[in-house]
mmCIF file of C-alpha atoms and ligand atoms in Angstrom:
data_model
loop_
_atom_site.group_PDB
_atom_site.id
_atom_site.type_symbol
_atom_site.label_atom_id
_atom_site.label_comp_id
_atom_site.label_asym_id
_atom_site.label_seq_id
_atom_site.Cartn_x
_atom_site.Cartn_y
_atom_site.Cartn_z
ATOM 1 C CA UNK A 1 -63.550 -130.055 53.471
ATOM 2 C CA UNK A 2 -61.546 -127.200 54.992
ATOM 3 C CA UNK A 3 -63.346 -124.034 55.847
ATOM 4 C CA UNK A 4 -63.777 -121.877 52.751
ATOM 5 C CA UNK A 5 -61.497 -118.862 52.526
ATOM 6 C CA UNK A 6 -63.422 -115.662 51.931
ATOM 7 C CA UNK A 7 -61.206 -112.802 50.759
ATOM 8 C CA UNK A 8 -62.324 -109.188 50.587
ATOM 9 C CA UNK A 9 -60.711 -107.027 47.928
ATOM 10 C CA UNK A 10 -61.670 -103.467 48.757
ATOM 11 C CA UNK A 11 -59.754 -102.101 45.761
ATOM 12 C CA UNK A 12 -59.419 -98.293 46.136
ATOM 13 C CA UNK A 13 -62.493 -98.093 48.362
ATOM 14 C CA UNK A 14 -63.295 -98.011 52.042
ATOM 15 C CA UNK A 15 -62.913 -95.820 55.085
ATOM 16 C CA UNK A 16 -62.365 -96.056 58.822
ATOM 17 C CA UNK A 17 -66.159 -96.282 59.157
ATOM 18 C CA UNK A 18 -66.164 -99.336 56.919
ATOM 19 C CA UNK A 19 -63.463 -100.988 59.051
ATOM 20 C CA UNK A 20 -65.651 -100.454 62.132
ATOM 21 C CA UNK A 21 -68.768 -101.716 60.385
ATOM 22 C CA UNK A 22 -67.097 -104.843 59.023
ATOM 23 C CA UNK A 23 -65.616 -105.698 62.410
ATOM 24 C CA UNK A 24 -69.009 -105.235 64.104
ATOM 25 C CA UNK A 25 -70.816 -107.362 61.530
ATOM 26 C CA UNK A 26 -68.243 -110.156 61.786
ATOM 27 C CA UNK A 27 -68.248 -109.980 65.587
ATOM 28 C CA UNK A 28 -71.984 -110.453 65.596
ATOM 29 C CA UNK A 29 -71.655 -113.637 63.530
ATOM 30 C CA UNK A 30 -68.816 -114.782 65.761
ATOM 31 C CA UNK A 31 -70.973 -114.292 68.851
ATOM 32 C CA UNK A 32 -73.690 -116.409 67.215
ATOM 33 C CA UNK A 33 -71.006 -119.004 66.384
ATOM 34 C CA UNK A 34 -71.779 -118.592 62.735
ATOM 35 C CA UNK A 35 -68.367 -117.718 61.360
ATOM 36 C CA UNK A 36 -67.621 -120.606 59.066
ATOM 37 C CA UNK A 37 -64.736 -119.241 57.045
ATOM 38 C CA UNK A 38 -61.143 -118.203 57.020
ATOM 39 C CA UNK A 39 -61.471 -114.467 56.542
ATOM 40 C CA UNK A 40 -58.896 -112.335 54.743
ATOM 41 C CA UNK A 41 -59.448 -108.621 54.230
ATOM 42 C CA UNK A 42 -57.375 -106.638 51.738
ATOM 43 C CA UNK A 43 -58.052 -102.935 52.249
ATOM 44 C CA UNK A 44 -55.883 -100.186 50.742
ATOM 45 C CA UNK A 45 -52.444 -100.305 52.419
ATOM 46 C CA UNK A 46 -53.074 -97.088 54.339
ATOM 47 C CA UNK A 47 -55.807 -98.833 56.365
ATOM 48 C CA UNK A 48 -54.004 -102.071 57.210
ATOM 49 C CA UNK A 49 -52.344 -100.959 60.461
ATOM 50 C CA UNK A 50 -55.526 -99.236 61.629
ATOM 51 C CA UNK A 51 -57.467 -102.408 60.922
ATOM 52 C CA UNK A 52 -54.957 -104.552 62.809
ATOM 53 C CA UNK A 53 -54.999 -102.206 65.754
ATOM 54 C CA UNK A 54 -58.781 -102.301 65.979
ATOM 55 C CA UNK A 55 -58.885 -106.106 65.866
ATOM 56 C CA UNK A 56 -56.214 -106.318 68.554
ATOM 57 C CA UNK A 57 -58.142 -104.000 70.839
ATOM 58 C CA UNK A 58 -61.382 -105.978 70.719
ATOM 59 C CA UNK A 59 -62.421 -107.143 74.165
ATOM 60 C CA UNK A 60 -63.119 -110.823 74.718
ATOM 61 C CA UNK A 61 -63.098 -111.519 71.041
ATOM 62 C CA UNK A 62 -61.591 -114.443 69.225
ATOM 63 C CA UNK A 63 -62.418 -112.973 65.866
ATOM 64 C CA UNK A 64 -59.797 -114.245 63.473
ATOM 65 C CA UNK A 65 -59.283 -111.904 60.541
ATOM 66 C CA UNK A 66 -56.122 -111.989 58.451
ATOM 67 C CA UNK A 67 -55.056 -108.933 56.523
ATOM 68 C CA UNK A 68 -53.697 -108.659 53.027
ATOM 69 C CA UNK A 69 -52.370 -106.059 50.627
ATOM 70 C CA UNK A 70 -53.584 -105.632 47.047
ATOM 71 C CA UNK A 71 -50.144 -105.338 45.448
ATOM 72 C CA UNK A 72 -46.405 -105.052 46.057
ATOM 73 C CA UNK A 73 -43.482 -103.835 44.004
ATOM 74 C CA UNK A 74 -41.105 -106.476 42.714
ATOM 75 C CA UNK A 75 -37.928 -104.882 44.069
ATOM 76 C CA UNK A 76 -36.562 -105.193 47.572
ATOM 77 C CA UNK A 77 -36.423 -101.430 48.243
ATOM 78 C CA UNK A 78 -34.959 -98.307 46.624
ATOM 79 C CA UNK A 79 -35.918 -95.270 44.551
ATOM 80 C CA UNK A 80 -39.375 -96.371 43.449
ATOM 81 C CA UNK A 81 -41.584 -93.463 44.464
ATOM 82 C CA UNK A 82 -45.049 -94.438 45.597
ATOM 83 C CA UNK A 83 -44.417 -98.175 45.802
ATOM 84 C CA UNK A 84 -44.611 -100.576 48.759
ATOM 85 C CA UNK A 85 -42.285 -103.525 49.293
ATOM 86 C CA UNK A 86 -43.004 -107.025 50.552
ATOM 87 C CA UNK A 87 -40.571 -106.456 53.426
ATOM 88 C CA UNK A 88 -42.532 -103.418 54.663
ATOM 89 C CA UNK A 89 -45.795 -105.318 54.596
ATOM 90 C CA UNK A 90 -44.267 -108.239 56.441
ATOM 91 C CA UNK A 91 -42.878 -105.818 59.028
ATOM 92 C CA UNK A 92 -46.361 -104.506 59.864
ATOM 93 C CA UNK A 93 -47.795 -108.016 60.148
ATOM 94 C CA UNK A 94 -49.527 -108.454 56.797
ATOM 95 C CA UNK A 95 -50.208 -112.104 55.944
ATOM 96 C CA UNK A 96 -51.445 -112.076 52.346
ATOM 97 C CA UNK A 97 -50.966 -110.228 49.076
ATOM 98 C CA UNK A 98 -53.148 -110.203 45.964
ATOM 99 C CA UNK A 99 -50.988 -110.366 42.830
ATOM 100 C CA UNK A 100 -51.879 -110.151 39.151
ATOM 101 C CA UNK A 101 -55.368 -108.768 39.607
ATOM 102 C CA UNK A 102 -56.935 -108.002 36.227
ATOM 103 C CA UNK A 103 -57.180 -104.312 37.134
ATOM 104 C CA UNK A 104 -53.398 -104.247 37.713
ATOM 105 C CA UNK A 105 -52.915 -105.995 34.386
ATOM 106 C CA UNK A 106 -55.258 -103.575 32.574
ATOM 107 C CA UNK A 107 -54.575 -100.172 34.132
ATOM 108 C CA UNK A 108 -50.923 -100.638 35.117
ATOM 109 C CA UNK A 109 -49.874 -102.904 32.242
ATOM 110 C CA UNK A 110 -48.584 -105.653 34.541
ATOM 111 C CA UNK A 111 -47.262 -108.606 32.579
ATOM 112 C CA UNK A 112 -47.128 -112.236 33.673
ATOM 113 C CA UNK A 113 -43.341 -111.802 33.943
ATOM 114 C CA UNK A 114 -43.657 -108.871 36.350
ATOM 115 C CA UNK A 115 -46.298 -110.739 38.326
ATOM 116 C CA UNK A 116 -43.947 -113.721 38.588
ATOM 117 C CA UNK A 117 -41.198 -111.451 39.982
ATOM 118 C CA UNK A 118 -43.668 -110.084 42.514
ATOM 119 C CA UNK A 119 -44.555 -113.667 43.470
ATOM 120 C CA UNK A 120 -40.888 -114.406 44.173
ATOM 121 C CA UNK A 121 -40.544 -111.298 46.312
ATOM 122 C CA UNK A 122 -43.765 -112.015 48.235
ATOM 123 C CA UNK A 123 -42.586 -115.555 48.853
ATOM 124 C CA UNK A 124 -39.223 -114.340 50.119
ATOM 125 C CA UNK A 125 -41.020 -112.317 52.795
ATOM 126 C CA UNK A 126 -43.562 -115.016 53.639
ATOM 127 C CA UNK A 127 -46.558 -113.152 52.312
ATOM 128 C CA UNK A 128 -49.129 -115.683 51.208
ATOM 129 C CA UNK A 129 -49.900 -115.090 47.546
ATOM 130 C CA UNK A 130 -53.399 -114.793 46.097
ATOM 131 C CA UNK A 131 -52.601 -115.080 42.396
ATOM 132 C CA UNK A 132 -55.327 -113.865 40.029
ATOM 133 C CA UNK A 133 -55.822 -115.321 36.575
ATOM 134 C CA UNK A 134 -58.752 -115.244 34.186
ATOM 135 C CA UNK A 135 -59.917 -114.825 30.624
ATOM 136 C CA UNK A 136 -61.563 -111.831 28.919
ATOM 137 C CA UNK A 137 -65.038 -111.892 27.416
ATOM 138 C CA UNK A 138 -63.516 -112.119 23.956
ATOM 139 C CA UNK A 139 -61.321 -115.061 24.986
ATOM 140 C CA UNK A 140 -64.341 -116.913 26.314
ATOM 141 C CA UNK A 141 -66.429 -116.208 23.229
ATOM 142 C CA UNK A 142 -63.595 -117.533 21.090
ATOM 143 C CA UNK A 143 -63.321 -120.707 23.195
ATOM 144 C CA UNK A 144 -59.861 -119.711 24.389
ATOM 145 C CA UNK A 145 -60.524 -119.831 28.127
ATOM 146 C CA UNK A 146 -58.358 -122.863 28.840
ATOM 147 C CA UNK A 147 -55.517 -121.666 26.575
ATOM 148 C CA UNK A 148 -55.418 -118.317 28.344
ATOM 149 C CA UNK A 149 -55.449 -119.858 31.815
ATOM 150 C CA UNK A 150 -52.791 -122.338 30.768
ATOM 151 C CA UNK A 151 -50.570 -119.578 29.331
ATOM 152 C CA UNK A 152 -50.931 -117.293 32.317
ATOM 153 C CA UNK A 153 -49.916 -120.114 34.630
ATOM 154 C CA UNK A 154 -47.071 -121.349 32.414
ATOM 155 C CA UNK A 155 -45.604 -117.844 32.054
ATOM 156 C CA UNK A 156 -45.480 -117.527 35.818
ATOM 157 C CA UNK A 157 -44.292 -121.072 36.539
ATOM 158 C CA UNK A 158 -41.415 -120.557 34.052
ATOM 159 C CA UNK A 159 -40.009 -117.857 36.348
ATOM 160 C CA UNK A 160 -41.067 -119.007 39.812
ATOM 161 C CA UNK A 161 -40.845 -122.771 39.411
ATOM 162 C CA UNK A 162 -43.648 -125.098 40.391
ATOM 163 C CA UNK A 163 -42.781 -125.457 44.071
ATOM 164 C CA UNK A 164 -44.061 -121.954 44.815
ATOM 165 C CA UNK A 165 -47.532 -123.201 43.956
ATOM 166 C CA UNK A 166 -47.653 -125.565 46.913
ATOM 167 C CA UNK A 167 -48.577 -122.823 49.260
ATOM 168 C CA UNK A 168 -50.468 -120.148 47.361
ATOM 169 C CA UNK A 169 -54.094 -119.381 46.626
ATOM 170 C CA UNK A 170 -55.111 -119.129 42.995
ATOM 171 C CA UNK A 171 -58.032 -116.831 42.286
ATOM 172 C CA UNK A 172 -59.899 -117.639 39.098
ATOM 173 C CA UNK A 173 -61.461 -114.350 38.103
ATOM 174 C CA UNK A 174 -63.037 -114.239 34.652
ATOM 175 C CA UNK A 175 -62.477 -110.621 33.626
ATOM 176 C CA UNK A 176 -65.982 -110.389 32.167
ATOM 177 C CA UNK A 177 -67.454 -111.208 35.574
ATOM 178 C CA UNK A 178 -65.533 -108.639 37.620
ATOM 179 C CA UNK A 179 -67.673 -105.728 38.756
ATOM 180 C CA UNK A 180 -70.229 -106.425 36.036
ATOM 181 C CA UNK A 181 -72.909 -108.328 37.933
ATOM 182 C CA UNK A 182 -72.355 -111.178 35.447
ATOM 183 C CA UNK A 183 -71.225 -113.992 37.737
ATOM 184 C CA UNK A 184 -69.880 -117.107 36.078
ATOM 185 C CA UNK A 185 -72.362 -119.902 36.649
ATOM 186 C CA UNK A 186 -71.230 -122.365 39.279
ATOM 187 C CA UNK A 187 -70.788 -124.951 36.492
ATOM 188 C CA UNK A 188 -68.630 -122.584 34.413
ATOM 189 C CA UNK A 189 -66.480 -121.758 37.428
ATOM 190 C CA UNK A 190 -66.190 -125.403 38.513
ATOM 191 C CA UNK A 191 -65.056 -126.406 35.019
ATOM 192 C CA UNK A 192 -62.160 -123.928 35.057
ATOM 193 C CA UNK A 193 -61.261 -124.668 38.690
ATOM 194 C CA UNK A 194 -61.060 -128.354 37.841
ATOM 195 C CA UNK A 195 -58.794 -127.547 34.882
ATOM 196 C CA UNK A 196 -56.510 -125.508 37.155
ATOM 197 C CA UNK A 197 -56.556 -128.223 39.824
ATOM 198 C CA UNK A 198 -55.458 -130.859 37.322
ATOM 199 C CA UNK A 199 -52.721 -128.646 35.919
ATOM 200 C CA UNK A 200 -51.291 -127.595 39.248
ATOM 201 C CA UNK A 201 -51.939 -130.964 40.888
ATOM 202 C CA UNK A 202 -51.082 -129.872 44.396
ATOM 203 C CA UNK A 203 -53.188 -128.894 47.358
ATOM 204 C CA UNK A 204 -53.359 -125.281 46.166
ATOM 205 C CA UNK A 205 -56.561 -123.544 47.177
ATOM 206 C CA UNK A 206 -58.526 -122.176 44.254
ATOM 207 C CA UNK A 207 -61.009 -119.394 44.929
ATOM 208 C CA UNK A 208 -63.514 -117.808 42.560
ATOM 209 C CA UNK A 209 -63.912 -114.068 42.015
ATOM 210 C CA UNK A 210 -66.246 -112.014 39.822
ATOM 211 C CA UNK A 211 -69.528 -110.535 41.084
ATOM 212 C CA UNK A 212 -69.721 -113.010 43.959
ATOM 213 C CA UNK A 213 -72.371 -111.955 46.457
ATOM 214 C CA UNK A 214 -74.525 -113.298 49.267
ATOM 215 C CA UNK A 215 -77.042 -114.702 46.770
ATOM 216 C CA UNK A 216 -74.710 -116.750 44.588
ATOM 217 C CA UNK A 217 -71.986 -117.571 47.130
ATOM 218 C CA UNK A 218 -73.351 -120.852 48.485
ATOM 219 C CA UNK A 219 -73.931 -122.343 45.056
ATOM 220 C CA UNK A 220 -70.350 -121.467 44.086
ATOM 221 C CA UNK A 221 -68.856 -122.690 47.366
ATOM 222 C CA UNK A 222 -70.674 -126.001 47.087
ATOM 223 C CA UNK A 223 -68.720 -126.861 43.929
ATOM 224 C CA UNK A 224 -66.081 -129.482 44.432
ATOM 225 C CA UNK A 225 -63.079 -127.442 43.306
ATOM 226 C CA UNK A 226 -64.135 -124.027 44.619
ATOM 227 C CA UNK A 227 -62.337 -123.472 47.920
ATOM 228 C CA UNK A 228 -63.431 -119.920 48.576
ATOM 229 C CA UNK A 229 -64.265 -116.545 47.093
ATOM 230 C CA UNK A 230 -62.492 -113.304 46.239
ATOM 231 C CA UNK A 231 -65.117 -110.642 46.760
ATOM 232 C CA UNK A 232 -64.971 -107.063 45.472
ATOM 233 C CA UNK A 233 -68.177 -105.016 45.516
ATOM 234 C CA UNK A 234 -70.042 -107.160 48.045
ATOM 235 C CA UNK A 235 -67.131 -106.953 50.499
ATOM 236 C CA UNK A 236 -67.895 -103.250 50.959
ATOM 237 C CA UNK A 237 -71.300 -104.079 52.430
ATOM 238 C CA UNK A 238 -70.656 -105.154 56.012
ATOM 239 C CA UNK A 239 -73.740 -107.290 56.620
ATOM 240 C CA UNK A 240 -73.632 -108.944 53.221
ATOM 241 C CA UNK A 241 -69.944 -109.775 53.600
ATOM 242 C CA UNK A 242 -70.485 -111.175 57.102
ATOM 243 C CA UNK A 243 -73.317 -113.313 55.716
ATOM 244 C CA UNK A 244 -70.989 -114.649 53.034
ATOM 245 C CA UNK A 245 -68.517 -115.646 55.735
ATOM 246 C CA UNK A 246 -71.228 -117.543 57.610
ATOM 247 C CA UNK A 247 -72.465 -119.930 54.958
ATOM 248 C CA UNK A 248 -72.535 -123.616 55.646
ATOM 249 C CA UNK A 249 -70.837 -125.384 52.789
ATOM 250 C CA UNK A 250 -71.799 -128.986 52.157
ATOM 251 C CA UNK A 251 -69.310 -130.327 49.600
HETATM 252 P P1 PGA B 1 -66.304 -107.975 42.159
HETATM 253 O O1 PGA B 1 -64.695 -107.916 42.178
HETATM 254 O O2 PGA B 1 -66.715 -108.936 43.230
HETATM 255 O O3 PGA B 1 -66.748 -106.567 42.425
HETATM 256 O O4 PGA B 1 -66.693 -108.458 40.793
HETATM 257 C C1 PGA B 1 -63.926 -109.067 42.397
HETATM 258 C C2 PGA B 1 -62.468 -108.742 42.227
HETATM 259 O O5 PGA B 1 -62.135 -107.925 41.358
HETATM 260 O O6 PGA B 1 -61.601 -109.269 42.957
#
């Protein structure tokens, strides 16, 4: 299989010290030839250029880290105080953008329709989309997981069309597993990933997110339909994150 893609979502966390520590930890693995992943780091926007600059200035390093943003606004540009456009991110060399994260849906009331518009804008500016979907605890308890996933995808596909899905990453993030320490079991995650794979039926990468850490990562990554991880809390710990990027996946 392809190398797993390990994506760090720093959320509203981090510092210049953390950038330095993450780069050092990943460089160490690189030197030991243990980097086994495609690495994408999504810090707050303010840190992206600093991060890029530091990677560029590394001596004798072939450390390959891509950078992503955690959100964009759905308009091209204009009077939208405090927002960041896809064009601006492309201009500074950003490769990826996380869209539809459950925290955006919950705290900023983002709807599937808005997320779909953001997907179109990201696509226009060649930002690779990491599209988050997932069910709540209540949905799962009421056996609605597959309905919710299906609806979230259909609502977006209705606006973007299916072809957009050829070249995105879908992140399955059960809301009950995010930041709670309650990771979905590898079997639970695999079941939903397989459902998504069958529905989308293209070579879309599907990554898992929700309390992924160095302890549970290998078991998750060894599942047939789990192509990588979206990591929140554990991505703020440099050594742990570097270890997660160094796992040898066998599936
Ligand atoms: P977590 O966050 O790893 O801290 O659960 C994952 C995410 O929200 O992307």
